[in-house]
mmCIF file with all atom_site columns, C-alpha atoms in Angstrom:
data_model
loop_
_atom_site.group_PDB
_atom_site.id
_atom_site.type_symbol
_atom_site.label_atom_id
_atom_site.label_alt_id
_atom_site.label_comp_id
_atom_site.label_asym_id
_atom_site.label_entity_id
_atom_site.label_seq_id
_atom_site.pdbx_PDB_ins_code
_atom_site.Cartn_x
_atom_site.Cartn_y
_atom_site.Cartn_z
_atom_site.occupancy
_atom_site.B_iso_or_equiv
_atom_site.pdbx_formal_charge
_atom_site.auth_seq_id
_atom_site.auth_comp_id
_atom_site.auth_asym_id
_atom_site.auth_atom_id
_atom_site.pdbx_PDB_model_num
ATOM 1   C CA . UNK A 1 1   ? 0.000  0.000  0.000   1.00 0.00 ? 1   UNK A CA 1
ATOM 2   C CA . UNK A 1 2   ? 2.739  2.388  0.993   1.00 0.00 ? 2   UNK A CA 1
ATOM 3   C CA . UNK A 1 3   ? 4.341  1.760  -2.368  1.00 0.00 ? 3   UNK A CA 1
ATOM 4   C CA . UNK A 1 4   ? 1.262  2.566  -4.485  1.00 0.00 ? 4   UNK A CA 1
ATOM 5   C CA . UNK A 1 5   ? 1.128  6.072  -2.677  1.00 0.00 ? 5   UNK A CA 1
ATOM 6   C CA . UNK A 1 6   ? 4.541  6.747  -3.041  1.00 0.00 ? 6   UNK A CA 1
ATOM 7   C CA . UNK A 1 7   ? 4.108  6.171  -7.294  1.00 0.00 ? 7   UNK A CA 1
ATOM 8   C CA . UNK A 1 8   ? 0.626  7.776  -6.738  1.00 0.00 ? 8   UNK A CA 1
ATOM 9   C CA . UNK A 1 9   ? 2.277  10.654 -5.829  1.00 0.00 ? 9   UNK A CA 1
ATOM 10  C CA . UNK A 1 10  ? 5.520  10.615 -8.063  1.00 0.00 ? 10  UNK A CA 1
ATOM 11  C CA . UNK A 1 11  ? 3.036  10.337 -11.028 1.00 0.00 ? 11  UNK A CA 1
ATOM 12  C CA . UNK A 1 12  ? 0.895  13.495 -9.954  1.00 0.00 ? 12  UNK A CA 1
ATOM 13  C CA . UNK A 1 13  ? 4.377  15.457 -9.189  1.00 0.00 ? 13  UNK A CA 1
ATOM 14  C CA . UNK A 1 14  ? 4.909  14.625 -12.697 1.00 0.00 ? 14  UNK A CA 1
ATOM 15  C CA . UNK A 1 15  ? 2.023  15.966 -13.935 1.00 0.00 ? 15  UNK A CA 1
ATOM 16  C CA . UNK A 1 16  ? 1.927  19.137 -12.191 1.00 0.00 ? 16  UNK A CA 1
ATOM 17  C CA . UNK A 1 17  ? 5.399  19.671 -13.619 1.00 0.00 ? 17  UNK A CA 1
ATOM 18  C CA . UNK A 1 18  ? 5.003  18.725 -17.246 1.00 0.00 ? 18  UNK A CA 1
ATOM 19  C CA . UNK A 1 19  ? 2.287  21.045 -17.006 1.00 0.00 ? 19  UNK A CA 1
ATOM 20  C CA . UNK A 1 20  ? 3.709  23.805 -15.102 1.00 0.00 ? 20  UNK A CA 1
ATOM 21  C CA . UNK A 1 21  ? 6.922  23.896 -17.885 1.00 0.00 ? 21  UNK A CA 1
ATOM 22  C CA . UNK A 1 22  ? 3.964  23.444 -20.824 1.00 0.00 ? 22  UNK A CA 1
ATOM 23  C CA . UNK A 1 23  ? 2.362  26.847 -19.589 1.00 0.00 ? 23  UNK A CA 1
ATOM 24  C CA . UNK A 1 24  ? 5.779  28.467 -18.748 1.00 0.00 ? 24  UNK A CA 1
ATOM 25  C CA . UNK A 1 25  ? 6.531  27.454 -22.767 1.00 0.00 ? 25  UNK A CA 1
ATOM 26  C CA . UNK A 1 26  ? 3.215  28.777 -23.808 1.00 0.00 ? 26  UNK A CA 1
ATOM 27  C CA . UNK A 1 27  ? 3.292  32.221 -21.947 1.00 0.00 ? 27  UNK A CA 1
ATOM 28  C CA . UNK A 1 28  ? 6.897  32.450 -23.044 1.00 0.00 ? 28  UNK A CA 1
ATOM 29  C CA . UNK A 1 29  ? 6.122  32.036 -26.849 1.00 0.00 ? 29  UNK A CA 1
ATOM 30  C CA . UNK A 1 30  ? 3.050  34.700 -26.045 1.00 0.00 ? 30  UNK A CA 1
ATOM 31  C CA . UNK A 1 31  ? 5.393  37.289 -24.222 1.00 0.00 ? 31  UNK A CA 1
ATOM 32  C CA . UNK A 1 32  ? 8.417  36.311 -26.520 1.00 0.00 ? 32  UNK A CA 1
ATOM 33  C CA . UNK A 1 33  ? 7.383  38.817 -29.356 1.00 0.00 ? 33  UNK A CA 1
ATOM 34  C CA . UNK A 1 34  ? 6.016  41.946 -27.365 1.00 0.00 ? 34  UNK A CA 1
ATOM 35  C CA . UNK A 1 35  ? 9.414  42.107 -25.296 1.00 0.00 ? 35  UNK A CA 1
ATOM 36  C CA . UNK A 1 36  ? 11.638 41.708 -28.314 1.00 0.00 ? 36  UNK A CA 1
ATOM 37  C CA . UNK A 1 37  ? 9.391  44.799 -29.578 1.00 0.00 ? 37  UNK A CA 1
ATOM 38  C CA . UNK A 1 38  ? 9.806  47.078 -26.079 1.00 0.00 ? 38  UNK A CA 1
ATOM 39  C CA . UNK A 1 39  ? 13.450 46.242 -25.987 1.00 0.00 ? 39  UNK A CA 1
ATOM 40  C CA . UNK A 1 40  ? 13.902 47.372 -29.961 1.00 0.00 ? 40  UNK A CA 1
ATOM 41  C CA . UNK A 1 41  ? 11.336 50.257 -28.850 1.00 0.00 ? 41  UNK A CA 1
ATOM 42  C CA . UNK A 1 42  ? 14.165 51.167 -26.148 1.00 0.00 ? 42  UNK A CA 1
ATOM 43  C CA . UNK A 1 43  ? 17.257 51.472 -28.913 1.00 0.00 ? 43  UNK A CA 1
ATOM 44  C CA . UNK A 1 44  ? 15.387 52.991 -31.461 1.00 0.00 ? 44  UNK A CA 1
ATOM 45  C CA . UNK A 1 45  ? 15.092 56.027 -28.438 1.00 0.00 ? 45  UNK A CA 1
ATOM 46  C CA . UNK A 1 46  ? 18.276 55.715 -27.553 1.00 0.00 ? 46  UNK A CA 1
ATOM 47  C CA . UNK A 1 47  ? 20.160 55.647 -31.159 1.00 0.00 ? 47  UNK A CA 1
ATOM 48  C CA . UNK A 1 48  ? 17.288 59.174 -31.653 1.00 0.00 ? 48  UNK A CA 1
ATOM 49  C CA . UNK A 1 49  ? 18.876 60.243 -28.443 1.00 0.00 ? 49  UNK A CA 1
ATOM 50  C CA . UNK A 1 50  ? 22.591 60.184 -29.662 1.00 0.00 ? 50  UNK A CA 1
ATOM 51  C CA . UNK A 1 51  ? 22.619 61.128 -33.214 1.00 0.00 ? 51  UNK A CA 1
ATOM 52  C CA . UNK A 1 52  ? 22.488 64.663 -33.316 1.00 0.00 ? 52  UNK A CA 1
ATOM 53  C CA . UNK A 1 53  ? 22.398 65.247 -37.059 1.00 0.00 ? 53  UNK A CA 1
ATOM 54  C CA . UNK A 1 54  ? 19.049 65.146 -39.594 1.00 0.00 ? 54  UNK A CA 1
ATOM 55  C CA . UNK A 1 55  ? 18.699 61.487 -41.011 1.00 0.00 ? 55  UNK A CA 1
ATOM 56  C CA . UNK A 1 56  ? 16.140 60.285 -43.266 1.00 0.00 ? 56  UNK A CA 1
ATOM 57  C CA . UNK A 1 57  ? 16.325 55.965 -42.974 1.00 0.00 ? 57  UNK A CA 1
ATOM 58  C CA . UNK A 1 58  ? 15.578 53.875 -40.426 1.00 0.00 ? 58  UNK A CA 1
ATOM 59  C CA . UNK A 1 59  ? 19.448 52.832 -38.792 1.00 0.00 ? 59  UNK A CA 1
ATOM 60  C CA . UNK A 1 60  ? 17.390 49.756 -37.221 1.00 0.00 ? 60  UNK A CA 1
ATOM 61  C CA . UNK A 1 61  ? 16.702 48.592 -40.208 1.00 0.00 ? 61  UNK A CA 1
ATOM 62  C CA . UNK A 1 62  ? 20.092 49.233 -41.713 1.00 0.00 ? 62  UNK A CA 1
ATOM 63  C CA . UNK A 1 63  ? 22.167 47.558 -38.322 1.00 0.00 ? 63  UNK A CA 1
ATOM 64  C CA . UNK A 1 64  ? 25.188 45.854 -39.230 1.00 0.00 ? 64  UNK A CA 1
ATOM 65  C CA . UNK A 1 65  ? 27.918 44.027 -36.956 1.00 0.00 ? 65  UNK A CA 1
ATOM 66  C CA . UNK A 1 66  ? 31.744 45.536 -36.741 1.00 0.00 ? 66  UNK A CA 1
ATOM 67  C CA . UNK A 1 67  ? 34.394 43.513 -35.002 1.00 0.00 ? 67  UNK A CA 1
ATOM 68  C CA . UNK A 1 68  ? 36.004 44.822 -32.014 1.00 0.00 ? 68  UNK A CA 1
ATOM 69  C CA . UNK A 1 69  ? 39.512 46.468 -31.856 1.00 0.00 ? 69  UNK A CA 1
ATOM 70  C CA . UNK A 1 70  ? 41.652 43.166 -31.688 1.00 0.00 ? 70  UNK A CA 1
ATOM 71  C CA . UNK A 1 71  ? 38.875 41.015 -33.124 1.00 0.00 ? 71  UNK A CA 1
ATOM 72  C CA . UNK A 1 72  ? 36.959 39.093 -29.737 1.00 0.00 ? 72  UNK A CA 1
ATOM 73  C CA . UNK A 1 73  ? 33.739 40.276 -30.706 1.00 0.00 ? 73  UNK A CA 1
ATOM 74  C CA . UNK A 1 74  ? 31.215 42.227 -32.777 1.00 0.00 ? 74  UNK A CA 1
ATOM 75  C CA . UNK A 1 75  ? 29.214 45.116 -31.829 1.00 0.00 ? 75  UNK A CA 1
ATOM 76  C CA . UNK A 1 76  ? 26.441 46.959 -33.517 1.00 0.00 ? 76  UNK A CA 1
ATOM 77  C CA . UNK A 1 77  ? 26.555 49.683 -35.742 1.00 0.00 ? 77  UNK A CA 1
ATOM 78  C CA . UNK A 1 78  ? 23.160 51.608 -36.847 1.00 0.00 ? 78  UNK A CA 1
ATOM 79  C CA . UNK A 1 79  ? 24.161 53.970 -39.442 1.00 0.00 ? 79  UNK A CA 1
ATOM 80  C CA . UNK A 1 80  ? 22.072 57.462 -39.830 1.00 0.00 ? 80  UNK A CA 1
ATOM 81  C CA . UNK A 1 81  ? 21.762 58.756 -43.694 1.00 0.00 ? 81  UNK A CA 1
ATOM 82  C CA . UNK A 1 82  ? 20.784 61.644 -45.238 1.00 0.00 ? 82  UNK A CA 1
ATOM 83  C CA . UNK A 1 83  ? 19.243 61.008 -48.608 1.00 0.00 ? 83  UNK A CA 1
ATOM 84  C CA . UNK A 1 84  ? 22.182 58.104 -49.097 1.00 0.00 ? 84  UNK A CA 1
ATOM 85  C CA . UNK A 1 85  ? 24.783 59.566 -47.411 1.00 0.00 ? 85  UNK A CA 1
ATOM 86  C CA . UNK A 1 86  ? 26.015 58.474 -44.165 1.00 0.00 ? 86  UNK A CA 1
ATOM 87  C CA . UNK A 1 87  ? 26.102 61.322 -41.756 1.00 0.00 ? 87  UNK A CA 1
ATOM 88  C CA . UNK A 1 88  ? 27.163 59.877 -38.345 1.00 0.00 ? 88  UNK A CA 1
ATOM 89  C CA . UNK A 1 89  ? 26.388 55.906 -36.862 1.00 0.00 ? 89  UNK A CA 1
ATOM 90  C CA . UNK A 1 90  ? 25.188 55.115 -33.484 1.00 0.00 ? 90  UNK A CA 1
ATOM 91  C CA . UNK A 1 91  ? 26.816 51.613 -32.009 1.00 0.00 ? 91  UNK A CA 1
ATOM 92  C CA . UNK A 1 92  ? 25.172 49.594 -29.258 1.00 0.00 ? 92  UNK A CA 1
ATOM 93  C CA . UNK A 1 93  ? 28.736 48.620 -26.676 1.00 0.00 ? 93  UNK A CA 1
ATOM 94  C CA . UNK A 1 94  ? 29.107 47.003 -23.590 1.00 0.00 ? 94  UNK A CA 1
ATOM 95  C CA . UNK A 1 95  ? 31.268 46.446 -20.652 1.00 0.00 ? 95  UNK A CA 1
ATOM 96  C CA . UNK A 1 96  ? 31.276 43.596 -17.964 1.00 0.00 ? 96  UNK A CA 1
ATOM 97  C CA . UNK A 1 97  ? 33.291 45.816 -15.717 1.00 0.00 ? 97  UNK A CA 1
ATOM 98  C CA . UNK A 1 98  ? 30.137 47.808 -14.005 1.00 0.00 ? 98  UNK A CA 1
ATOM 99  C CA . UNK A 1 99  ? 29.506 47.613 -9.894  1.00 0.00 ? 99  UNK A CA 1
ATOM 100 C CA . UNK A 1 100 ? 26.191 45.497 -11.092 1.00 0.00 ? 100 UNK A CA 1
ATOM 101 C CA . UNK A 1 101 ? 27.827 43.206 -13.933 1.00 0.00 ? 101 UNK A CA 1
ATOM 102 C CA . UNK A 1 102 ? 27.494 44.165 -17.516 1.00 0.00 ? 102 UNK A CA 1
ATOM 103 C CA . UNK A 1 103 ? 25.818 47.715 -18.496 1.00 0.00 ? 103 UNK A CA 1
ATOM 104 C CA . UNK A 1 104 ? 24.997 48.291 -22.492 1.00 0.00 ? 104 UNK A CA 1
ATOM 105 C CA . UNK A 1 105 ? 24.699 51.897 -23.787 1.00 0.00 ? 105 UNK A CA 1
ATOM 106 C CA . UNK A 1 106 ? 24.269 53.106 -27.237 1.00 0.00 ? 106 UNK A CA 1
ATOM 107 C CA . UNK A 1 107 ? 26.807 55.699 -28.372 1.00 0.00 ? 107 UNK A CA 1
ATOM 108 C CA . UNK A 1 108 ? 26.515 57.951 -30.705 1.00 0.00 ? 108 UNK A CA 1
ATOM 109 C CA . UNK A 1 109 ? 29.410 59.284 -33.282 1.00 0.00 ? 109 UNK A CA 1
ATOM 110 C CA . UNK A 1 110 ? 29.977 62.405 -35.579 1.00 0.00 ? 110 UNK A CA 1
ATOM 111 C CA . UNK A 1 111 ? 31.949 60.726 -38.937 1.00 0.00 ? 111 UNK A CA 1
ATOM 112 C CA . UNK A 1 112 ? 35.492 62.191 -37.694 1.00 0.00 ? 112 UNK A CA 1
ATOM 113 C CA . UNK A 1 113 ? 34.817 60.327 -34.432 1.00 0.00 ? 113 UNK A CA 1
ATOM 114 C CA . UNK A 1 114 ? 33.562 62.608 -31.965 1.00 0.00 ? 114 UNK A CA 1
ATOM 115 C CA . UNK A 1 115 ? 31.311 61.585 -29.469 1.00 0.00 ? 115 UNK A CA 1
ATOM 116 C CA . UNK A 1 116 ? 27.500 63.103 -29.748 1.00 0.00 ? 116 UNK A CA 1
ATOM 117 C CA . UNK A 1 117 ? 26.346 61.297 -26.887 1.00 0.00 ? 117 UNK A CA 1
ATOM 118 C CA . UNK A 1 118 ? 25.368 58.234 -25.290 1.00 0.00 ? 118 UNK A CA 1
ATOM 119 C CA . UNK A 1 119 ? 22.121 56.612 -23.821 1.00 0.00 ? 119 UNK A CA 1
ATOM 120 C CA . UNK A 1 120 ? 22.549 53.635 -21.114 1.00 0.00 ? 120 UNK A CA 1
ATOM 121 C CA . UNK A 1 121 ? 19.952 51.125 -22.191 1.00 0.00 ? 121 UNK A CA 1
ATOM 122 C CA . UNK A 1 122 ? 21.048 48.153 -19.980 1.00 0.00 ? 122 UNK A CA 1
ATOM 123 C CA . UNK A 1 123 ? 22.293 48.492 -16.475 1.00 0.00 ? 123 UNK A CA 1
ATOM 124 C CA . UNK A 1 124 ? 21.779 47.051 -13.180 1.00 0.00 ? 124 UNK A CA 1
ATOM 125 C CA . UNK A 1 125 ? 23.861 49.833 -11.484 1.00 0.00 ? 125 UNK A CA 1
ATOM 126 C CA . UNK A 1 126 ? 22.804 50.921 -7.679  1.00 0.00 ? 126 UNK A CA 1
ATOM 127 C CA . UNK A 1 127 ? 19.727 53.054 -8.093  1.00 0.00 ? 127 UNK A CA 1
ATOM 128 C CA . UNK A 1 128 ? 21.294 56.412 -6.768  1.00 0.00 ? 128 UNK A CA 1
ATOM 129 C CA . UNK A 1 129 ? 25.010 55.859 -7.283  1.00 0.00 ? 129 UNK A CA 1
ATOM 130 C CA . UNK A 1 130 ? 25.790 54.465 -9.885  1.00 0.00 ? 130 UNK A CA 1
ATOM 131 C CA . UNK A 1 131 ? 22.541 54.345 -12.001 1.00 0.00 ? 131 UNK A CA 1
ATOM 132 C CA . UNK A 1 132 ? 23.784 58.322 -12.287 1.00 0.00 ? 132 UNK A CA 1
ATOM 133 C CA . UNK A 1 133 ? 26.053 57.522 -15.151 1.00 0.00 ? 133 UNK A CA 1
ATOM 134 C CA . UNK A 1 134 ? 22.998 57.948 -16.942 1.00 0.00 ? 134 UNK A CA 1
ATOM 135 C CA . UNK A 1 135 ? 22.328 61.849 -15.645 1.00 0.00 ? 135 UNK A CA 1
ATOM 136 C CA . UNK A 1 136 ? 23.451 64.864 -17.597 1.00 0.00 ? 136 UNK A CA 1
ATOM 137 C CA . UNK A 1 137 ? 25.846 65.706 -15.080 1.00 0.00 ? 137 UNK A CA 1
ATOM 138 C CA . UNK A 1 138 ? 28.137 62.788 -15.984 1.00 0.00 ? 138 UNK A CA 1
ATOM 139 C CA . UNK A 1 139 ? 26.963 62.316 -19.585 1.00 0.00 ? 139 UNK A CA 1
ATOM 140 C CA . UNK A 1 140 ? 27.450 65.632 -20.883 1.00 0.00 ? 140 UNK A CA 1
ATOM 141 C CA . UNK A 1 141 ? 31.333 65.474 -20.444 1.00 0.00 ? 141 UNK A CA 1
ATOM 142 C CA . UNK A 1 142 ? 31.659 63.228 -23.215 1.00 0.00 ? 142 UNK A CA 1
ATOM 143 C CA . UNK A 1 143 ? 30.036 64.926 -26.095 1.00 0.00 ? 143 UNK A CA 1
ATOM 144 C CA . UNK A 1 144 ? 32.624 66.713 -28.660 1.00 0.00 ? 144 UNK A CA 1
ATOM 145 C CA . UNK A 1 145 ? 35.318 64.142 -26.984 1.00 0.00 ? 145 UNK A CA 1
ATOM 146 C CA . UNK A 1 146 ? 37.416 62.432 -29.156 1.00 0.00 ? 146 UNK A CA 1
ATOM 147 C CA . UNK A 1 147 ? 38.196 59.427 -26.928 1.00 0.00 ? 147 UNK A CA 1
ATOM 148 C CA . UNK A 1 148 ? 42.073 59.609 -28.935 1.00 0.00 ? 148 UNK A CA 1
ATOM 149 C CA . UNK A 1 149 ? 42.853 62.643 -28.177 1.00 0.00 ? 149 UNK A CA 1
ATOM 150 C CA . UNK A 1 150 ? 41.915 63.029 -24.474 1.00 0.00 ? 150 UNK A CA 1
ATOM 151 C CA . UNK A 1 151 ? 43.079 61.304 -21.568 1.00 0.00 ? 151 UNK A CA 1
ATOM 152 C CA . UNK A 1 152 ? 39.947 59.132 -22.170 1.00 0.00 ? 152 UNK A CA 1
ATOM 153 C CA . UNK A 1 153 ? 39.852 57.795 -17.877 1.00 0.00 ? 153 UNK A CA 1
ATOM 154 C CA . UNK A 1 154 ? 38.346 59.243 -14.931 1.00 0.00 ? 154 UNK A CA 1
ATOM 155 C CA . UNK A 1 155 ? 40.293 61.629 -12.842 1.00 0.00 ? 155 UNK A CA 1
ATOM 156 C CA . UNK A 1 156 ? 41.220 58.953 -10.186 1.00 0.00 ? 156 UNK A CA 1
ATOM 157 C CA . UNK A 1 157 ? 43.255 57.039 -12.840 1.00 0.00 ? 157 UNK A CA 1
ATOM 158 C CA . UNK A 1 158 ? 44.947 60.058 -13.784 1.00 0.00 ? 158 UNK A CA 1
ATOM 159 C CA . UNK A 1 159 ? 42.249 61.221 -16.659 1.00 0.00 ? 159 UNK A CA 1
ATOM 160 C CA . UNK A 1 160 ? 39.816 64.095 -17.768 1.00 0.00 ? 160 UNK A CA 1
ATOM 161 C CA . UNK A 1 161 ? 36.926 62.377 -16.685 1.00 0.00 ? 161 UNK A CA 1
ATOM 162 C CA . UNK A 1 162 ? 34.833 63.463 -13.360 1.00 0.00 ? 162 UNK A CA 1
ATOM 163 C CA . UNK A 1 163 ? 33.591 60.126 -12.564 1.00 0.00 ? 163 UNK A CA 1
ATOM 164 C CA . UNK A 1 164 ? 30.407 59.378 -10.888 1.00 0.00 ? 164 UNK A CA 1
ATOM 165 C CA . UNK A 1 165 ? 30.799 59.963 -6.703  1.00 0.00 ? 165 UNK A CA 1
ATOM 166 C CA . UNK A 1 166 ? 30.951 56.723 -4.494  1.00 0.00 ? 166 UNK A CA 1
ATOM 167 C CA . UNK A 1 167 ? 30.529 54.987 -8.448  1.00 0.00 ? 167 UNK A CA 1
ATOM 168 C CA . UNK A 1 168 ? 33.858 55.002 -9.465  1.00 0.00 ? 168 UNK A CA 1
ATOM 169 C CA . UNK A 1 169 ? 33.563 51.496 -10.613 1.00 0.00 ? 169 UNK A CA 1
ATOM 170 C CA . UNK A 1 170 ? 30.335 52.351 -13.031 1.00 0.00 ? 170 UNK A CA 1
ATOM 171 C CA . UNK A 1 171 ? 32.230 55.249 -14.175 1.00 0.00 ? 171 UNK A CA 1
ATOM 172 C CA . UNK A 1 172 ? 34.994 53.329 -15.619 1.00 0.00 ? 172 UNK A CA 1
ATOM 173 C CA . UNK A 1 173 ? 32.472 51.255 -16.932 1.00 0.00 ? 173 UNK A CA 1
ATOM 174 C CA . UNK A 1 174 ? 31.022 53.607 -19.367 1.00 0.00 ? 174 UNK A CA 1
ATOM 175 C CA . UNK A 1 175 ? 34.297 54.778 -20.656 1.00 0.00 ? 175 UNK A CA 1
ATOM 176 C CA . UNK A 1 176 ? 35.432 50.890 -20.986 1.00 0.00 ? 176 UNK A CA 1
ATOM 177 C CA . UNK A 1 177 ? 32.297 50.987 -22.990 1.00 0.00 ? 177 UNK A CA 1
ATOM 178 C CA . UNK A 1 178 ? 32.667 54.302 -25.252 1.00 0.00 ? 178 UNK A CA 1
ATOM 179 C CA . UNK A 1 179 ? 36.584 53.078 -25.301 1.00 0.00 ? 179 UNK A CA 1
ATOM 180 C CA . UNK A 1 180 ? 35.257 49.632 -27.545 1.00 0.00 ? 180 UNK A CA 1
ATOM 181 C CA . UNK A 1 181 ? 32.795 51.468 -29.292 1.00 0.00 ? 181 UNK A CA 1
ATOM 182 C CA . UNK A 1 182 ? 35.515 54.431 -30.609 1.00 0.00 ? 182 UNK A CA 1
ATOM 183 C CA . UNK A 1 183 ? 37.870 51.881 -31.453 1.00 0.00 ? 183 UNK A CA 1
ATOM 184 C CA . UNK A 1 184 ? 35.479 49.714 -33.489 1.00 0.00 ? 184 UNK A CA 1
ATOM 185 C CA . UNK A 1 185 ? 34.474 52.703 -35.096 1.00 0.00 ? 185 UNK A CA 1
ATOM 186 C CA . UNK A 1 186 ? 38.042 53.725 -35.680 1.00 0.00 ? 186 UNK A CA 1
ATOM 187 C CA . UNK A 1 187 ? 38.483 50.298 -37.730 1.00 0.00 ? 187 UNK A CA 1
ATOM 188 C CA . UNK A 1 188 ? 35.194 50.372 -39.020 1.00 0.00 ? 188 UNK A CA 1
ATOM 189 C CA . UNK A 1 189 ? 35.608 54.657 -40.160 1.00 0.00 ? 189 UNK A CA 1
ATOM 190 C CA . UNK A 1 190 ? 37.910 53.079 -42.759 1.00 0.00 ? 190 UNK A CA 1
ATOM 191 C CA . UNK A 1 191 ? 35.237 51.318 -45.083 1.00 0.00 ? 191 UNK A CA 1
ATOM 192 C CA . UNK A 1 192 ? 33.212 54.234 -45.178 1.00 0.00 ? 192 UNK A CA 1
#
């Protein structure tokens, strides 16, 4: 008797699992699509944000993938046009070296390689410290930088950069970030 509860109950277990993972599948499937759309939704701002000059296509559509200085990755480029002509690119970047793991921005990028700004659009930085790499006050400094031709680090590491205070660490973060995203540029600048 004891045995035929014990598979009694390993068969119902089984059940409520198999269906449990069938309706996580099916609400995944459902929610797969709208997400995909808010997170697209949330770079298509953020590449608006950081392209300062008039464009007439649609650099979502026109995305392409650029290798990374010394070749260990790709990251995005969305170039902006103007009736053809590409007038300055916007590339999604990341660095693994933020206080809260990896942060993603979306920098933007005159043709000679100056910085028109950047949008973070991934982070999970302190709320308060260093989620403020995101506020003017911090972002500002880097628009009409060329990351080359500036002591491209935060103050503390002998730089021009004011970092963050008591976020040091997301600081450095953002400029690892812009740093990839400059020198991808720099290589991709070339083809252009």
């Amino acid at each position: 008797m004891k045995k035929l509860s014990l598979t009694r109950l390993i068969l119902v277990m089984l059940v409520v699992a198999c269906g449990s993972a069938a309706l996580l599948g099916f609400v995944y499937e459902i929610t797969k699509a709208p997400i995909q759309k808010a997170n697209d939704d949330k770079e298509l701002a953020a590449i608006s944000g950081v392209i300062l000059e008039e464009f007439n296509n649609n650099p979502f559509q026109e995305r392409t993938q650029i290798p990374t200085k010394h070749n260990q990755g790709q990251l995005t480029l969305y170039p902006a046009r103007k009736d053809g002509k590409i007038k300055a690119v916007a590339i999604k970047t990341s660095s693994d070296k933020a206080f809260g793991g990896k942060i993603e921005l979306i920098v933007g990028f005159f043709l000679d390689g100056t910085i028109s700004g950047y949008k973070v659009i991934h982070s999970k930085e302190t709320p308060g410290l260093g989620a403020k790499v995101s506020e003017p006050k911090f972002s500002e400094q880097f628009i009409g930088v060329k990351p080359k031709k500036k002591t491209f680090k935060v103050k503390q590491d002998g730089g021009e950069i004011d970092a963050v205070t008591a976020a040091t660490i997301s600081s450095r973060a953002v400029i690892d970030a812009i740093q990839k995203a400059y020198d991808a540029y720099r290589k991709f600048s070339t083809r252009i």
